[in-house]
Coordinates of C-alpha atoms (C1' of nucleotides) and ligand atoms in Angstrom, one line a residue:
Chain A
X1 CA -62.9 6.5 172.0
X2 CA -60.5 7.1 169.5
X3 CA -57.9 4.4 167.6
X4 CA -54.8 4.1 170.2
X5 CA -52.4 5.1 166.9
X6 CA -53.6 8.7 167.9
X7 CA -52.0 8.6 171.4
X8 CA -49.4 6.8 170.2
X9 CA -48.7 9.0 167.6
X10 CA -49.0 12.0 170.3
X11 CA -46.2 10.4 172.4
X12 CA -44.1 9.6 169.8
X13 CA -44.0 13.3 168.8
X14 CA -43.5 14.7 172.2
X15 CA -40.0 12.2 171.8
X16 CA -41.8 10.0 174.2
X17 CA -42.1 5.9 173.8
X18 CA -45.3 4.3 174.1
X19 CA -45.4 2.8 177.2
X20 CA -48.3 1.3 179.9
X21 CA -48.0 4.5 181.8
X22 CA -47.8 7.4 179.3
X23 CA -50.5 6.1 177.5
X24 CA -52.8 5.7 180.3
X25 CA -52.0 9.4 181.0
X26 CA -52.1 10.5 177.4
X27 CA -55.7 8.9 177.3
X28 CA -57.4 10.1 180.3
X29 CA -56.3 14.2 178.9
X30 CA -57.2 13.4 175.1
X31 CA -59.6 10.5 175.0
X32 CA -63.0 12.9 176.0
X33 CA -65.0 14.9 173.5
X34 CA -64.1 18.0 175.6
X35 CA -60.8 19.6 176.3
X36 CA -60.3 20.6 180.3
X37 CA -58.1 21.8 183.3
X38 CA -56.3 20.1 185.4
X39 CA -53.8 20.1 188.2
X40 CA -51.1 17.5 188.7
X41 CA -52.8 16.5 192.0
X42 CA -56.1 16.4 190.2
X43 CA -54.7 14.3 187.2
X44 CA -52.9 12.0 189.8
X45 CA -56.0 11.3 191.5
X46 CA -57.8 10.5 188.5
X47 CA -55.2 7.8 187.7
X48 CA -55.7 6.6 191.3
X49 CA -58.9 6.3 190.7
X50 CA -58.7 4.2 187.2
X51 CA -57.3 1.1 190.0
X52 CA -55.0 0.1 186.7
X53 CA -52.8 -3.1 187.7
X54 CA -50.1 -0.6 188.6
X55 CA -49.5 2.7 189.8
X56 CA -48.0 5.5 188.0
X57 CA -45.9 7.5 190.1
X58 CA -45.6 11.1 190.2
X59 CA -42.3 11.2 188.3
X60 CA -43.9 10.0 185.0
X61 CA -46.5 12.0 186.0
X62 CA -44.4 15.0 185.6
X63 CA -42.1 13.9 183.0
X64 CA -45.1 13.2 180.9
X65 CA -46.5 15.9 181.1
X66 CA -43.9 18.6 180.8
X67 CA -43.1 16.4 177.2
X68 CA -46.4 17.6 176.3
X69 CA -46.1 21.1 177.2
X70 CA -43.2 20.9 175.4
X71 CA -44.5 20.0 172.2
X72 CA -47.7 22.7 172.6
X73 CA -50.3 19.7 173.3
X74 CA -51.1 20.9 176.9
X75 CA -51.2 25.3 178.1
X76 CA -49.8 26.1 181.4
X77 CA -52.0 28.2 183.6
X78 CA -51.1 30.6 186.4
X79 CA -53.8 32.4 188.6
X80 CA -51.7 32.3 191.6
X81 CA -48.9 31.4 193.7
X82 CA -50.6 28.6 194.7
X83 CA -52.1 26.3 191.4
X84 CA -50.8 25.1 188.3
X85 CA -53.0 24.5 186.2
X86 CA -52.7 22.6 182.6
X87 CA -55.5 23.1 179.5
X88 CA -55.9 20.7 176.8
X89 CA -57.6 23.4 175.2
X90 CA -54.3 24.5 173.1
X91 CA -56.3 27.2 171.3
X92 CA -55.5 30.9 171.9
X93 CA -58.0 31.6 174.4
X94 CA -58.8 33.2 177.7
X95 CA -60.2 32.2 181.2
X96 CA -62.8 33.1 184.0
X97 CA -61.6 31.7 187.3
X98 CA -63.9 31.7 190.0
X99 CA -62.3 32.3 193.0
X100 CA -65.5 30.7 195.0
X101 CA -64.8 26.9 193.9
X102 CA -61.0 27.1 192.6
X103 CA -62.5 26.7 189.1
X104 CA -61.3 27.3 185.2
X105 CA -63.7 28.5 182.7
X106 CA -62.8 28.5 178.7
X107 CA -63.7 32.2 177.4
X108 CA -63.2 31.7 173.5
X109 CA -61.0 34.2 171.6
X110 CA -64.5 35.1 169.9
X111 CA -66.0 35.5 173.2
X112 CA -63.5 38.7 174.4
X113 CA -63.6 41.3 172.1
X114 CA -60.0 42.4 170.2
X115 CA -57.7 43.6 172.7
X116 CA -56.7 47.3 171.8
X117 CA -52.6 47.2 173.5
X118 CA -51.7 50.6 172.9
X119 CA -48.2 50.9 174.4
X120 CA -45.4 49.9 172.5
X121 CA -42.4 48.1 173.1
X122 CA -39.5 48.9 171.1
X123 CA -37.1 45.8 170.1
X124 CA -40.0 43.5 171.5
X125 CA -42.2 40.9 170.5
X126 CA -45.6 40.0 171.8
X127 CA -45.8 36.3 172.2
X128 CA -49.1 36.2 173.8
X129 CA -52.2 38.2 175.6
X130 CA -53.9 36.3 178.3
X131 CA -57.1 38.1 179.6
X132 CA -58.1 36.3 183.1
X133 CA -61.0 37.2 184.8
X134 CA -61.8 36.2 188.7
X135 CA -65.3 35.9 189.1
X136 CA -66.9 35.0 192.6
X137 CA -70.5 34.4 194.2
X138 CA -72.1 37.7 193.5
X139 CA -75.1 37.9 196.3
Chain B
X1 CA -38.8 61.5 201.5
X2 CA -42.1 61.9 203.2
X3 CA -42.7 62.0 207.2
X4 CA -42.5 59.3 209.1
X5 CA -45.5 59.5 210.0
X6 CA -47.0 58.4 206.4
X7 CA -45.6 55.0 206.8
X8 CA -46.0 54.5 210.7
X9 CA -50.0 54.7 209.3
X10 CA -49.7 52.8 206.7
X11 CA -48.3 49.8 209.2
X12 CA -51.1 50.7 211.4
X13 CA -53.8 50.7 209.5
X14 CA -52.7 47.2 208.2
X15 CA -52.9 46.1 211.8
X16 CA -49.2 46.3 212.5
X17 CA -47.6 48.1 215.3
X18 CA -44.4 50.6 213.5
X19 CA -41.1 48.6 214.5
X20 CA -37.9 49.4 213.1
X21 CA -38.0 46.2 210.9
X22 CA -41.4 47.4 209.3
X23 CA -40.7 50.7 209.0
X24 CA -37.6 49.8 207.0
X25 CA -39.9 47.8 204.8
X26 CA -42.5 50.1 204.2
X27 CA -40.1 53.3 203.4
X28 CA -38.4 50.6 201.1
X29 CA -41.9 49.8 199.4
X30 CA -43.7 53.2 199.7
X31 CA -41.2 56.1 200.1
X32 CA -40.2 56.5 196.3
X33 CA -41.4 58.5 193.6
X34 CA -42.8 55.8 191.2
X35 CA -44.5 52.3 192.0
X36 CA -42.6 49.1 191.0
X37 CA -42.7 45.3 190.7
X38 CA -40.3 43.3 193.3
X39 CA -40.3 39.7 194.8
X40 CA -40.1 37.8 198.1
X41 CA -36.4 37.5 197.0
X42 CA -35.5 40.3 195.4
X43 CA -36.7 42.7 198.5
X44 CA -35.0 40.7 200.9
X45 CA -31.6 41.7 198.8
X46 CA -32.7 45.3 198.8
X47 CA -32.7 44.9 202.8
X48 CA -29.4 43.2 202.8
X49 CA -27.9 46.1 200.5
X50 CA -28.7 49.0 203.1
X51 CA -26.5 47.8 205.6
X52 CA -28.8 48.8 208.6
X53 CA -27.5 47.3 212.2
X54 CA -29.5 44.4 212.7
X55 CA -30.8 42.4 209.4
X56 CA -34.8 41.2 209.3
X57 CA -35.9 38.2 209.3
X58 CA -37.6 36.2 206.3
X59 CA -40.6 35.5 208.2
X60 CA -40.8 39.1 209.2
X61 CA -40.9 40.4 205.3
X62 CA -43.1 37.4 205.1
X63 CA -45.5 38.9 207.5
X64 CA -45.5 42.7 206.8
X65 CA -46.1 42.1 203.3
X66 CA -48.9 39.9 203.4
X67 CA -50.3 42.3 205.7
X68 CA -49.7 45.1 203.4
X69 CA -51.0 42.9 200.5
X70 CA -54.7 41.7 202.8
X71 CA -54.9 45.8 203.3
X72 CA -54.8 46.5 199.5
X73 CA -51.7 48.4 200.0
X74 CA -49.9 45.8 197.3
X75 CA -51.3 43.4 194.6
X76 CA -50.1 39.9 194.0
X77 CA -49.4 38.6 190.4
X78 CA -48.7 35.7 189.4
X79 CA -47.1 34.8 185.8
X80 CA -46.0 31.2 186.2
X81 CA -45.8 29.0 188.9
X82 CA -42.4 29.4 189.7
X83 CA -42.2 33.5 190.5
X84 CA -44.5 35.2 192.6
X85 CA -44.5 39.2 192.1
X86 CA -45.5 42.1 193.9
X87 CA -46.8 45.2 192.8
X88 CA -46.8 48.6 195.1
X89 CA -49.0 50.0 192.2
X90 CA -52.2 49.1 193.2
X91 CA -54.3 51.0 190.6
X92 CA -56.6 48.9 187.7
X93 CA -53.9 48.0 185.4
X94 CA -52.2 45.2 183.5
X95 CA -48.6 44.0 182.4
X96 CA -46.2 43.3 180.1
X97 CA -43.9 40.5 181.1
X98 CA -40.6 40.4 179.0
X99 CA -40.0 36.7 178.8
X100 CA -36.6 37.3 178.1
X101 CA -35.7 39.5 181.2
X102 CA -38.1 37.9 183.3
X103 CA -38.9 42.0 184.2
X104 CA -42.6 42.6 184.4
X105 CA -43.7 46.7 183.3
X106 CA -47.1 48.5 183.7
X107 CA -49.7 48.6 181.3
X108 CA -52.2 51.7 182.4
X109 CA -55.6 51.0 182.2
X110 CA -55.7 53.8 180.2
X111 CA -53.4 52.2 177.7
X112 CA -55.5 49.3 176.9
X113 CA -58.6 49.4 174.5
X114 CA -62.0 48.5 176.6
X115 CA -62.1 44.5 177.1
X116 CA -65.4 43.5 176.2
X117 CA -66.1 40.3 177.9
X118 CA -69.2 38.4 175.9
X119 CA -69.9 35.9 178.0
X120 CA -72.1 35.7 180.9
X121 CA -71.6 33.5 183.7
X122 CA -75.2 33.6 186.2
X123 CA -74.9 34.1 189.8
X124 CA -71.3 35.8 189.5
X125 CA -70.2 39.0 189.4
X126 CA -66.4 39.8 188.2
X127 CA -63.9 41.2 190.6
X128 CA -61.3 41.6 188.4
X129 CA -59.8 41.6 185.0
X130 CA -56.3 41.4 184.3
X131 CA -54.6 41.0 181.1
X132 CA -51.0 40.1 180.9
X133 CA -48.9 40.5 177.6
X134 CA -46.5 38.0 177.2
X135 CA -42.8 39.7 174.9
X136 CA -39.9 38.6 174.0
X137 CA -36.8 40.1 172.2
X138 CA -38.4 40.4 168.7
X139 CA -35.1 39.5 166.6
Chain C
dC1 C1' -30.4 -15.0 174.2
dA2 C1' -27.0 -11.4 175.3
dA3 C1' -26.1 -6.6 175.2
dT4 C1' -27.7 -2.0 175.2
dA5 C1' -30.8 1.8 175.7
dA6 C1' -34.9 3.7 177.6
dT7 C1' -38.2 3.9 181.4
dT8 C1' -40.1 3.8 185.9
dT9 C1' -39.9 4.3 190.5
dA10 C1' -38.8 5.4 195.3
dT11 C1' -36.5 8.5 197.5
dA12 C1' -33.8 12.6 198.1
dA13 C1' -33.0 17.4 197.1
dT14 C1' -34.6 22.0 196.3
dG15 C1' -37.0 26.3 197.0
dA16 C1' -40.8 29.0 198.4
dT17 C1' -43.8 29.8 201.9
dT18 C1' -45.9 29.1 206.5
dC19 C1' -45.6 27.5 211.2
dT20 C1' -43.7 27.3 215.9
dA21 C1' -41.9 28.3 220.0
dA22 C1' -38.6 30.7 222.4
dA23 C1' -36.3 35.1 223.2
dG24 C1' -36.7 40.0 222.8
dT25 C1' -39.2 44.5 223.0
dA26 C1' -42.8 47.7 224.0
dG27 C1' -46.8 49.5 226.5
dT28 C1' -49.5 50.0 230.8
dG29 C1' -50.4 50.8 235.5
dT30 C1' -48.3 51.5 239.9
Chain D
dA1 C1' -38.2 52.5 237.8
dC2 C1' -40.7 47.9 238.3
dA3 C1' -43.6 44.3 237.4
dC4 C1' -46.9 42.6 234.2
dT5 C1' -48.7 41.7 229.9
dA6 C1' -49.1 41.8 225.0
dC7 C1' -46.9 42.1 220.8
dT8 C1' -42.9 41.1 217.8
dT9 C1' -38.9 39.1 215.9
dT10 C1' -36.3 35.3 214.9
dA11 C1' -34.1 30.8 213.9
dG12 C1' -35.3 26.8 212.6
dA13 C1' -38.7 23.2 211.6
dA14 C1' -42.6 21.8 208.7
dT15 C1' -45.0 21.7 204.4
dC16 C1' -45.8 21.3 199.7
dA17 C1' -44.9 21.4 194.8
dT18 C1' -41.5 20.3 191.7
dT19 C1' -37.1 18.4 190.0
dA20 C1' -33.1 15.4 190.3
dT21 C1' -30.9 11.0 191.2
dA22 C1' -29.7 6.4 190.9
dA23 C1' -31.1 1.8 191.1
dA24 C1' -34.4 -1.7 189.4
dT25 C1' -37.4 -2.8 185.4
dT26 C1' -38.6 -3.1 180.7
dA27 C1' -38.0 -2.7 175.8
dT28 C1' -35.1 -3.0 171.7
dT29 C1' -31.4 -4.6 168.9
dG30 C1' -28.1 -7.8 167.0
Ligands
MN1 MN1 -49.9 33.7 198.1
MN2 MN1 -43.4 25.3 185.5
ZN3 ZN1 -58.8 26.8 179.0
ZN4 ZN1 -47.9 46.8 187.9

DNA sequence: CAATAATTTATAATGATTCTAAAGTAGTGT
DNA sequence: ACACTACTTTAGAATCATTATAAATTATTG
């Protein structure tokens, strides 16, 4: 459990005041040794599930965490139509999703070996390669 | 053009009977020289735009193409949560998405180096790998 | 403390997708 | 053709995630 000047400090950057509610969320996604994925339903129920004096409602919830997507501290996810996830694991890295449980997976940058794009795009930049890979129950 | 008969097929072997409405959308999917990327939305204009007698409903387009898509005749990709894509090109291969244009434009299989996946995950066997290259006007 | 600015919240609005139930159309047997 | 049945289309409702709104609450400043 770290000093509560980090999340502070986290909120403050994102051009977010420190308040009850942001720093309850700010600590449940960055007070763990391990970064993770998460929906917003997921995060909300985790909140739920703190029974803090008050609620936090899904506004904030939102608000809060767009900020920090914002400012790079949380990755968006998109497998399909139906989840959004979010990653506190900001590093460039890739993902198994396993379609059986709905799961992410981290796959490290040093765990894919260098992606070889051969096309070009004229006048184009790339801002990112995302490699996902759906894995599934395989008997 | 090809024969009618292609497409009536290609509705009945995905289960649906050839009605005027899903033969309009299958020749508008499938009868063209090359393969391309469309949404929900953006077909639905391209049935507007030919002026037939009587329009199709949303839940129709709704229906054949998640027919076509459960038969394999179209892939789903998904790039963020807000846009949900379509792809009538149905071979192994990934994307470029132009962040700019919002356009998405094939990667062949054959255009992208080997992707060594290290990591092992027991008890699951990997049905797919897609890698999608994020660009941007480079100026 | 008074005045002001920022925040939270409940609720409404939006948009994509799916569901429903009624009306329309096609296929079958006579 | 006619009756009967099965399938299809459609408008509109329902659902669900997300964003917007506007009033009530809380914090900050002078
Ligand atoms: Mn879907
Ligand atoms: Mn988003
Ligand atoms: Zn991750
Ligand atoms: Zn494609």
């Amino acid at each position: 459990m770290s000093n509560n000047s980090v999340f502070i400090e986290k909120l403050r950057s994102s051009g977010l005041r420190p308040t009850r509610q942001r720093l309850q969320i700010c600590k449940l996604l960055f007070d763990r040794q391990n970064t993770f994925h998460f929906s917003i339903q997921g995060l909300s129920k985790m909140i739920v599930n703190q029974h803090k004096e008050k609620k936090v409602s899904l506004a904030t919830v939102y608000n809060t965490i767009n900020a920090f997507k914002q400012k790079g501290y949380l990755k968006e996810i998109s497998i399909n139509s139906d989840k959004t996830y979010f990653d506190t694991n900001t590093s460039n890295h890739h993902h198994f999703f396993n379609e059986s449980t709905n799961e992410l997976i981290d796959l490290d940058n040093s765990e894919v070996g260098k992606i070889d794009i051969r096309k070009k795009i004229p006048g184009k930049k790339i801002n990112s390669i995302e490699v996902i890979v759906k894995i599934a129950n395989s008997n």
